[in-house]
Short mmCIF file of C-alpha atoms and ligand atoms in Angstrom, two decimals:
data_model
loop_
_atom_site.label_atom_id
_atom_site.label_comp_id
_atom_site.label_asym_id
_atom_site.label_seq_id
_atom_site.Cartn_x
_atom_site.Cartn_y
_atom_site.Cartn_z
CA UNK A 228 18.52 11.21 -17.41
CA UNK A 229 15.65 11.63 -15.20
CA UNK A 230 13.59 9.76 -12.05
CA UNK A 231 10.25 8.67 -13.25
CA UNK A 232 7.83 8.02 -10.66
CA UNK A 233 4.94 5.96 -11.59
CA UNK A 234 1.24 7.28 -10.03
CA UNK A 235 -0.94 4.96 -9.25
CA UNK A 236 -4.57 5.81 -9.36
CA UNK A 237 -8.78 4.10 -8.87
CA UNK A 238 -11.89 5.47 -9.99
CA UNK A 239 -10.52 9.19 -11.17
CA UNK A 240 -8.25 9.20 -7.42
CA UNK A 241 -4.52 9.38 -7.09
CA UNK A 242 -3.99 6.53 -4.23
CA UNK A 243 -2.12 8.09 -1.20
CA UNK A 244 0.97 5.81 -1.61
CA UNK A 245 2.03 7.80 -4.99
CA UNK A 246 2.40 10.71 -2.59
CA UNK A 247 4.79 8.66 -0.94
CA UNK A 248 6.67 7.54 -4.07
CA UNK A 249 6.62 10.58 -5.37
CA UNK A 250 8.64 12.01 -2.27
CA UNK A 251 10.76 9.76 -2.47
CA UNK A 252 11.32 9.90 -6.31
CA UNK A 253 12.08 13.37 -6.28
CA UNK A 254 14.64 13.20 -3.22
CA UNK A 255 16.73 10.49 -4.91
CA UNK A 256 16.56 12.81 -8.02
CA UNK A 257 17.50 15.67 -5.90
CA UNK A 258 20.69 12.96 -4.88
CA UNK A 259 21.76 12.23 -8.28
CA UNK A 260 21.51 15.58 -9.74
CA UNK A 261 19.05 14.40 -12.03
CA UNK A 262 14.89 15.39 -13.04
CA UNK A 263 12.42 14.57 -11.17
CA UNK A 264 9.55 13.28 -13.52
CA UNK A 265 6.11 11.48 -13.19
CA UNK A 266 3.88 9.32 -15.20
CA UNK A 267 0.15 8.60 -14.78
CA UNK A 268 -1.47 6.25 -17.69
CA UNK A 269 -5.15 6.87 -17.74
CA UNK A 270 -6.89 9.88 -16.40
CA UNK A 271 -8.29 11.15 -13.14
CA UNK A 272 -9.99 14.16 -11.04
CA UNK A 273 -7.09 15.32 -9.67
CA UNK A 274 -5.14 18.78 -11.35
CA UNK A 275 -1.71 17.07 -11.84
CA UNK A 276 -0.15 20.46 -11.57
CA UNK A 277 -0.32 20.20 -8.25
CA UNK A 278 1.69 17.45 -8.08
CA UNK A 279 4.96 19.40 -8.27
CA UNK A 280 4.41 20.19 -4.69
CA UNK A 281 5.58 16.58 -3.97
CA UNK A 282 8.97 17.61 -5.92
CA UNK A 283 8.15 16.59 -9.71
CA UNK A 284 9.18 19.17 -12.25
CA UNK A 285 6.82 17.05 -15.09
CA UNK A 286 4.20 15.09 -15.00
CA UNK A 287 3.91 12.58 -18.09
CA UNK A 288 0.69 11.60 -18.83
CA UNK A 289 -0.76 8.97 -21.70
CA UNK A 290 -4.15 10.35 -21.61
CA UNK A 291 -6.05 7.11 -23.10
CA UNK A 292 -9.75 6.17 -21.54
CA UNK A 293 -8.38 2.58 -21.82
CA UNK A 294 -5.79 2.82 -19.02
CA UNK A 295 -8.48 3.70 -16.76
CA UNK A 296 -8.49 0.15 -15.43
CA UNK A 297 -5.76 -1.19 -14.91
CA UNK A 298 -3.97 -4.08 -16.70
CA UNK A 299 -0.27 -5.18 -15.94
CA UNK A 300 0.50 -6.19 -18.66
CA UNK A 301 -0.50 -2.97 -20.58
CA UNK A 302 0.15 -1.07 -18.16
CA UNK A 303 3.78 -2.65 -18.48
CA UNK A 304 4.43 -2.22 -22.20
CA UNK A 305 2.89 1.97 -22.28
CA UNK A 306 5.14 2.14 -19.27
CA UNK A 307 7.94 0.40 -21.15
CA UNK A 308 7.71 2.88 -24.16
CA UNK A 309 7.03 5.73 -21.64
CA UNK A 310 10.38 5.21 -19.86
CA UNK A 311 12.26 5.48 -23.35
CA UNK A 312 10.73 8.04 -24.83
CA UNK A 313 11.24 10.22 -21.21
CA UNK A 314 15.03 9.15 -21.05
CA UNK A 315 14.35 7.85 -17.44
CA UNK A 316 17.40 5.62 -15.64
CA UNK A 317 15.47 4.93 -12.65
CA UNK A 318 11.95 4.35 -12.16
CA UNK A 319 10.06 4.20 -9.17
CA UNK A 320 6.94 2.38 -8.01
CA UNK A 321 5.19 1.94 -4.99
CA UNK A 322 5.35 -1.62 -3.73
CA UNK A 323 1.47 -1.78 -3.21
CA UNK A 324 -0.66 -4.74 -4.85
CA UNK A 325 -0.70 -1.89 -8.46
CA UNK A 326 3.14 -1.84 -8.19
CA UNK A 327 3.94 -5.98 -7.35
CA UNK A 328 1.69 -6.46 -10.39
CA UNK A 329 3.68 -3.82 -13.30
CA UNK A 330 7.29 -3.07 -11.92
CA UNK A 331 8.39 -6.51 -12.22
CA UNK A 332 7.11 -6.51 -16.03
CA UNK A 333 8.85 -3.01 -16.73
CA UNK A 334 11.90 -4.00 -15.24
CA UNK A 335 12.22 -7.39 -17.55
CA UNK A 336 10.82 -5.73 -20.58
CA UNK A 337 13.11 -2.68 -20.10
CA UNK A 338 16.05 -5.67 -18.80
CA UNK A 339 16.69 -3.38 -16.33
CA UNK A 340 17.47 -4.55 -12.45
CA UNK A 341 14.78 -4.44 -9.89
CA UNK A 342 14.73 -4.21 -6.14
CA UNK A 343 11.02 -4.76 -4.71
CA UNK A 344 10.31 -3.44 -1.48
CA UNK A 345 12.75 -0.93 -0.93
CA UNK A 346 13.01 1.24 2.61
CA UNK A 347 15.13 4.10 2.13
CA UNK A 348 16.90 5.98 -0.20
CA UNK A 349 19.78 3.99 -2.10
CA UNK A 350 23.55 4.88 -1.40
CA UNK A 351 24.74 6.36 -4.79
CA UNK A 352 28.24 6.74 -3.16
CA UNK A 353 29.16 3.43 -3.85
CA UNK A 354 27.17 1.89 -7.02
CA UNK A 355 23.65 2.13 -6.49
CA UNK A 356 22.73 0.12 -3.45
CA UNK A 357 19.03 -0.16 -2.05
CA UNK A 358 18.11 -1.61 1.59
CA UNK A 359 15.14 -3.73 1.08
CA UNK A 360 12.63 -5.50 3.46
CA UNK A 361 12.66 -9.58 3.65
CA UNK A 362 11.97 -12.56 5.43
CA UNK A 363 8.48 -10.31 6.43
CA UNK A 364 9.80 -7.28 7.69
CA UNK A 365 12.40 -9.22 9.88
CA UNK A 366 15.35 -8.56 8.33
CA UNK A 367 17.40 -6.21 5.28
CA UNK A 368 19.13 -6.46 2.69
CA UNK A 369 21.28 -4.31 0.62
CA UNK A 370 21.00 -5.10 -3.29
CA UNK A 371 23.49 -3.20 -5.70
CA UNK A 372 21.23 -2.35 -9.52
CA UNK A 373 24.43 -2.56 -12.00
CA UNK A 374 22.03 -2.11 -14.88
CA UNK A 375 21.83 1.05 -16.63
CA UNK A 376 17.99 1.19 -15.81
CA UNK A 377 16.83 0.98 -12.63
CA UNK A 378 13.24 0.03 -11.26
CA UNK A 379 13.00 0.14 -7.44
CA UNK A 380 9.55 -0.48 -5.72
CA UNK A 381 8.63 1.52 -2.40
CA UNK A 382 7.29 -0.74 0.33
CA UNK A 383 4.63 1.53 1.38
CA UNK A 384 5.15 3.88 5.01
CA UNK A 385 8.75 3.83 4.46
CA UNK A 386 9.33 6.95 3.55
CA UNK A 387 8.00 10.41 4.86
CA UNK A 388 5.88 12.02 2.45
CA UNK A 389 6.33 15.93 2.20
CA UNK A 390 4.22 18.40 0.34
CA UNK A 391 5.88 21.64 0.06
CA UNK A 392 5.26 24.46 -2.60
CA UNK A 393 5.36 24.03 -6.20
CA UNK A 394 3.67 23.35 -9.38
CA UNK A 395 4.30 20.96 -12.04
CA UNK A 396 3.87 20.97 -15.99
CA UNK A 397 2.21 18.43 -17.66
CA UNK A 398 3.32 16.32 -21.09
CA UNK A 399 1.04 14.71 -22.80
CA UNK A 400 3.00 11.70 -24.46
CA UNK A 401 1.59 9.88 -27.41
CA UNK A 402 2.42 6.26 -26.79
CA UNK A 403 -0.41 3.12 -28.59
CA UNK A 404 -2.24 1.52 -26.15
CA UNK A 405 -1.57 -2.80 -27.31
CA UNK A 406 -4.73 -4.34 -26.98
CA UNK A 407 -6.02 -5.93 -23.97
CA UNK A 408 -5.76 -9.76 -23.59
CA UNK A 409 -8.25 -10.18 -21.00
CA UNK A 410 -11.23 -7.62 -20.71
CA UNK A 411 -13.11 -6.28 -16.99
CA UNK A 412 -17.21 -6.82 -18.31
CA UNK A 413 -17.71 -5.70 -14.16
CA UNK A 414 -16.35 -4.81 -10.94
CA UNK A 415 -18.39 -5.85 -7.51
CA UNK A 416 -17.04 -4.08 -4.77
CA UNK A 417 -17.19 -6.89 -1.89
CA UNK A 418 -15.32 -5.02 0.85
CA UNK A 419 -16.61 -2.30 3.34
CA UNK A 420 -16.87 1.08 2.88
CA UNK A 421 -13.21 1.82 2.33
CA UNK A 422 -10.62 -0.51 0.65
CA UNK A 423 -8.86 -2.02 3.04
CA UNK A 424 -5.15 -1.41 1.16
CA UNK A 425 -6.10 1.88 0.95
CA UNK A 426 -7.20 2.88 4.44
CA UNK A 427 -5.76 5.01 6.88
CA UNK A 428 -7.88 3.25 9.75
CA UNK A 429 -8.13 -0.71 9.53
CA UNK A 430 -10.04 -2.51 12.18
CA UNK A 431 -9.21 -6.37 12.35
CA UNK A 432 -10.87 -8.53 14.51
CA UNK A 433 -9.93 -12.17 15.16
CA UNK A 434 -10.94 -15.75 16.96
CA UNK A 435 -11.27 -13.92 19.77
CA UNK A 436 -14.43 -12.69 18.46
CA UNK A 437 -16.05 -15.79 19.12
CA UNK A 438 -18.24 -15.95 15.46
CA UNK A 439 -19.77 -14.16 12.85
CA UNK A 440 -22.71 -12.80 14.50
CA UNK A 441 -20.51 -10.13 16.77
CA UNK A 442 -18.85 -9.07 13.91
CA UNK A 443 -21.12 -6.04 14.41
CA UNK A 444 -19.06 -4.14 17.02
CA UNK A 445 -16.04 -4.26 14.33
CA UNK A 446 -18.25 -2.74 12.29
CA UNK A 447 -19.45 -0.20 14.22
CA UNK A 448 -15.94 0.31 15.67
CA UNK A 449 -14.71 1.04 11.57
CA UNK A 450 -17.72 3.13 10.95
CA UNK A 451 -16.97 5.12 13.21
CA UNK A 452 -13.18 5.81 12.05
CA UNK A 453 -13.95 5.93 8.40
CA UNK A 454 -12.16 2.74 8.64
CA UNK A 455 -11.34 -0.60 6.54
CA UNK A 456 -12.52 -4.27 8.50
CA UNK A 457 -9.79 -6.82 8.55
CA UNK A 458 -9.07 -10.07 10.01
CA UNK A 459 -7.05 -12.91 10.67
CA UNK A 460 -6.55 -16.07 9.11
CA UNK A 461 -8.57 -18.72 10.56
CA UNK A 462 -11.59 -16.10 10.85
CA UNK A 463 -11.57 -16.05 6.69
CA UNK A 464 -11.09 -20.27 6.70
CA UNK A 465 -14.01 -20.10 9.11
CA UNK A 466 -16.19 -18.25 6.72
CA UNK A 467 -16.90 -15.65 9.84
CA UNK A 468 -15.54 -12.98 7.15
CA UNK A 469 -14.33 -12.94 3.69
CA UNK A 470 -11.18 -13.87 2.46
CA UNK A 471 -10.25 -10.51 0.75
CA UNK A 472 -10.40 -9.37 4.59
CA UNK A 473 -7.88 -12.01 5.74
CA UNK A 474 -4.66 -10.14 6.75
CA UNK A 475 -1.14 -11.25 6.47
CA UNK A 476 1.82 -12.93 5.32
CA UNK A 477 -0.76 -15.28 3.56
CA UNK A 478 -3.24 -12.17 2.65
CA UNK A 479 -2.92 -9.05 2.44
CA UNK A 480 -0.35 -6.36 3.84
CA UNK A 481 -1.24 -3.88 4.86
CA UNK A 482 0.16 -0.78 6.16
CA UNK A 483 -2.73 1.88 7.88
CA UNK A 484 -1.28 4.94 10.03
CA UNK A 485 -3.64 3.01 12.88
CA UNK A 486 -4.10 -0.58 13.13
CA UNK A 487 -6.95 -2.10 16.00
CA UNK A 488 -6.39 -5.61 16.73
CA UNK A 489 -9.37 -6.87 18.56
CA UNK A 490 -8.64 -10.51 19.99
CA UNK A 491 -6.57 -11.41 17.34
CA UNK A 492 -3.32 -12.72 18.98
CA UNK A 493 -0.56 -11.90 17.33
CA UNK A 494 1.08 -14.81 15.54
CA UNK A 495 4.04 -14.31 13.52
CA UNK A 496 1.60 -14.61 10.30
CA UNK A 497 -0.31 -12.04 11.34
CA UNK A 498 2.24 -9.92 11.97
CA UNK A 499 3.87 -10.19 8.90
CA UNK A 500 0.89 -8.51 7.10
CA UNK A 501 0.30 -5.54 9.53
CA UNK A 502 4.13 -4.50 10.95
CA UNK A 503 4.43 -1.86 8.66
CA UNK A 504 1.97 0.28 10.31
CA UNK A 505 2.88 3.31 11.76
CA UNK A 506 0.97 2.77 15.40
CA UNK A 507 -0.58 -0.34 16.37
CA UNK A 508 -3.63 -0.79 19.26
CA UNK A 509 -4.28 -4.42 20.72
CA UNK A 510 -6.99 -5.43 22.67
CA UNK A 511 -6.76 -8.80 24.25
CA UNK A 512 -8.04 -10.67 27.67
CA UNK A 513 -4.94 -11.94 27.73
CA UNK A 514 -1.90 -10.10 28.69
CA UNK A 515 0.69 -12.82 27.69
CA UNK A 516 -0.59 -12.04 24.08
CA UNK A 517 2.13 -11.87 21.69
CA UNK A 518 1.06 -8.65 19.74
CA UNK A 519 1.18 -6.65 22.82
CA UNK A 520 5.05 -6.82 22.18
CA UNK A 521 4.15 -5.64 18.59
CA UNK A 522 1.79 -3.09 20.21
CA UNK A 523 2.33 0.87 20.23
CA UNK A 524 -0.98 0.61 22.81
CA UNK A 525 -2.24 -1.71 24.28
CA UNK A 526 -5.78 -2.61 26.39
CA UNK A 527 -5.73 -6.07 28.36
CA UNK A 528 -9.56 -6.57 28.50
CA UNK A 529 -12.50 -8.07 26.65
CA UNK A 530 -13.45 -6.78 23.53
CA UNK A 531 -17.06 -7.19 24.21
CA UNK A 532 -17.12 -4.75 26.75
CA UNK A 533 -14.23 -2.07 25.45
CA UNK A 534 -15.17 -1.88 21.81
CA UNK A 535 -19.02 -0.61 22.56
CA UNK A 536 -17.47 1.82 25.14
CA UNK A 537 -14.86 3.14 22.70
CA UNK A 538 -17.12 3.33 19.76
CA UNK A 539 -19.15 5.43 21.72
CA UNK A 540 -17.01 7.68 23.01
CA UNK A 541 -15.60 8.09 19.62
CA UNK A 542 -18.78 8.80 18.07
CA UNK A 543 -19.20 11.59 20.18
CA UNK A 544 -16.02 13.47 18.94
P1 LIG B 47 -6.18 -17.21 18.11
O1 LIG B 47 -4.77 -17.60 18.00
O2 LIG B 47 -7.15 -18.25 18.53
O3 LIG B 47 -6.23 -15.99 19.13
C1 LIG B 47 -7.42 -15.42 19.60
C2 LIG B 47 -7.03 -14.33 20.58
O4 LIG B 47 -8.19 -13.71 21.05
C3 LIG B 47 -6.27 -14.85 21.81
O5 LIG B 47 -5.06 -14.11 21.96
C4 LIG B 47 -7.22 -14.59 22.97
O6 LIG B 47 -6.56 -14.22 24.16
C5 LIG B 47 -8.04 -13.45 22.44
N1 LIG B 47 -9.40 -13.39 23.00
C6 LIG B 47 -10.29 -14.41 23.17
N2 LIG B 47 -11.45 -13.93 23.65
C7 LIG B 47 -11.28 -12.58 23.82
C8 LIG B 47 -12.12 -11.55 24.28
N3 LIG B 47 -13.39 -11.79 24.66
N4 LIG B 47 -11.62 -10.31 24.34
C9 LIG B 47 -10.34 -10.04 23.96
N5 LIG B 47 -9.51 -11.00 23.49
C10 LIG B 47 -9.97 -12.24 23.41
N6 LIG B 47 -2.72 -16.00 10.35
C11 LIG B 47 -3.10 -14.78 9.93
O7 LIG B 47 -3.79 -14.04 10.63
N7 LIG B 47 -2.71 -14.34 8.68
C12 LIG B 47 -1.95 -15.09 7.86
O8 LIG B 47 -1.63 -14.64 6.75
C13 LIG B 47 -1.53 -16.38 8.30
N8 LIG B 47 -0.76 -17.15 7.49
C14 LIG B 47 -0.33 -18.36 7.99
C15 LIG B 47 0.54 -19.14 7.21
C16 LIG B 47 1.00 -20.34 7.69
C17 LIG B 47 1.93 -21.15 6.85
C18 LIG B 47 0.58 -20.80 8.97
C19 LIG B 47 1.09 -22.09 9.51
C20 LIG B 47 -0.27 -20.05 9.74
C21 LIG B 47 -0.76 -18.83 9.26
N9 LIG B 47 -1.63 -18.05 10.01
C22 LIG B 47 -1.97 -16.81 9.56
C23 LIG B 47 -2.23 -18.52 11.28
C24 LIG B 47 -1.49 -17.99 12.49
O9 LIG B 47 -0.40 -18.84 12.81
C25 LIG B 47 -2.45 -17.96 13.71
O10 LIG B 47 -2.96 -19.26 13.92
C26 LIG B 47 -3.60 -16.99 13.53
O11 LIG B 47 -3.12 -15.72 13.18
C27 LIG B 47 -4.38 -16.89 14.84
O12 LIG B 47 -5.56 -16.15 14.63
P2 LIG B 47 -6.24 -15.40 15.85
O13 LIG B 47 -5.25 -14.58 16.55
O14 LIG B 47 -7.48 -14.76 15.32
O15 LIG B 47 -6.74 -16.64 16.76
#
């Protein structure tokens, strides 16, 4: 009986949200008395060893060039054998675009239950029931797993990640890699300089922005940060940006330790893509704007004469 916490990973990196998940993993093994293990398919930079700081006694690893890339549906059946041949009765995923795409798959190959977009620790006292985000973010729900596996999928910023001391061992397990229905012949990288699910720093701008040609203080503004470039929905059906960039409940979530809104303002769409992140900055003309209600900070002005101001004076930090 073990946790197995699944590490998700891009070009030779461990993604921060496994640091999460693994956390988490190893405090609801810590709960029910059980190991706390990982698995990574594929290889990267990173010296899993030091993983155990995050809590995991063993880090499982099928060490095959072809899982370098991921695809869910072999990343699903390796994971599948991987979960047997560990003796894991929960596994844990983060509930990130890598984890939407495999924990499903696991958890009907495996027939185990699944609750996506979990938010805290389940309550082993009574079954095994996990609070889960829906309707957006607005409300919760409490699902019971009565399966003997369990796959539960971490909405990401949920849960405090904590690096302590501690080192891990590492297993290599010898699991076949099925062959790949559908093959990657090339990856373009279309978004800025840093992925935008990925980022700690996401700078969205929206109508307010007027058109295309100013998206260059945005820019600047993310530059600056080491940020990711967002923005809202009609600026992607505009064709001002593209749609990879368009955030929300019809994009992508996201879910940044800082989020800049810059004249976006605020609809309920919106919001449903970016309420998960930890502080939120608006800048708006117009103080009536509903995301200053969703706002940790919040500037009533015009974005064309803050966001030169504050790039600068960021720039000189
Ligand atoms: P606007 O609503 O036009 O707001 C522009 C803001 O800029 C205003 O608040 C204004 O005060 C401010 N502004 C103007 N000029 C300046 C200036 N110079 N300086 C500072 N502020 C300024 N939207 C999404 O974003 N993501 C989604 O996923 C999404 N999904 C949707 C799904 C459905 C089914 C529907 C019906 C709608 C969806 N929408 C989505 C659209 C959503 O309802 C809003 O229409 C949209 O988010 C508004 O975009 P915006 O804030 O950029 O534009």
């Amino acid at each position: 009986m073990s946790v197995l916490i699944f590490i998700d990973h891009a070009d030779g990196q461990i993604k921060k949200a496994s640091f999460e998940t693994l956390t988490y993993g190893a405090d609801l093994a810590r709960q029910l008395n059980v190991a706390a293990e990982a698995i990574i398919l594929g290889t990267v930079n990173d010296d899993l060893t030091t993983l155990g700081k995050y809590g995991v006694t063993k880090v499982n690893q099928v060490n095959n060039e072809a899982l370098n890339t991921l695809d869910a549906q072999v990343y699903a059946k390796v994971l599948e054998e991987a979960v047997k041949s560990t003796g894991a009765n929960v596994v844990v995923f983060s509930h990130n675009q890598t984890g939407k795409a495999i924990a499903s798959r696991v958890a009907a190959g495996l027939k185990a239950g699944l609750v996506a977009g979990a938010v805290a620790l389940p309550d082993t006292a009574n079954g095994f029931v996990v609070k889960k985000s829906v309707f957006s973010g607005k409300a919760f729900a409490n699902v019971n797993i009565a399966s003997d596996i369990k796959v539960i999928s971490l909405n990401p910023n949920s849960y405090k990640t904590i690096a302590g001391e501690g080192t891990s061992s590492v297993n290599q397990l010898n699991i076949a890699v099925p062959a790949a229905r559908v093959k990657v012949t090339a990856v373009n990288k279309v978004s800025g300089e840093v992925p935008l699910t990925e980022a700690e720093i996401v700078v969205s701008g929206g109508r307010g922005l007027k058109g295309p040609e100013n998206w260059g203080i945005v820019e600047d503004l993310a530059h600056a940060l080491h940020a990711a470039t967002a923005c809202s929905r009609p600026v992607a059906d505009s064709h001002w940006r593209p749609h990879h960039e368009h955030v929300g409940q019809t994009g992508v979530q996201v879910a940044p330790n800082l989020y800049i809104a810059l004249g976006i303002s605020g609809a309920i769409q919106h919001l449903a893509g970016v309420n998960r992140s930890k502080t939120i900055v608006v800048i708006n003309k117009d103080a009536e704007a509903p995301f200053f209600k969703a706002a940790d900070y919040g500037i009533v002005g015009d974005v064309f004469e803050i966001v030169p101001k504050l790039t600068e004076e960021i720039k000189k930090l």
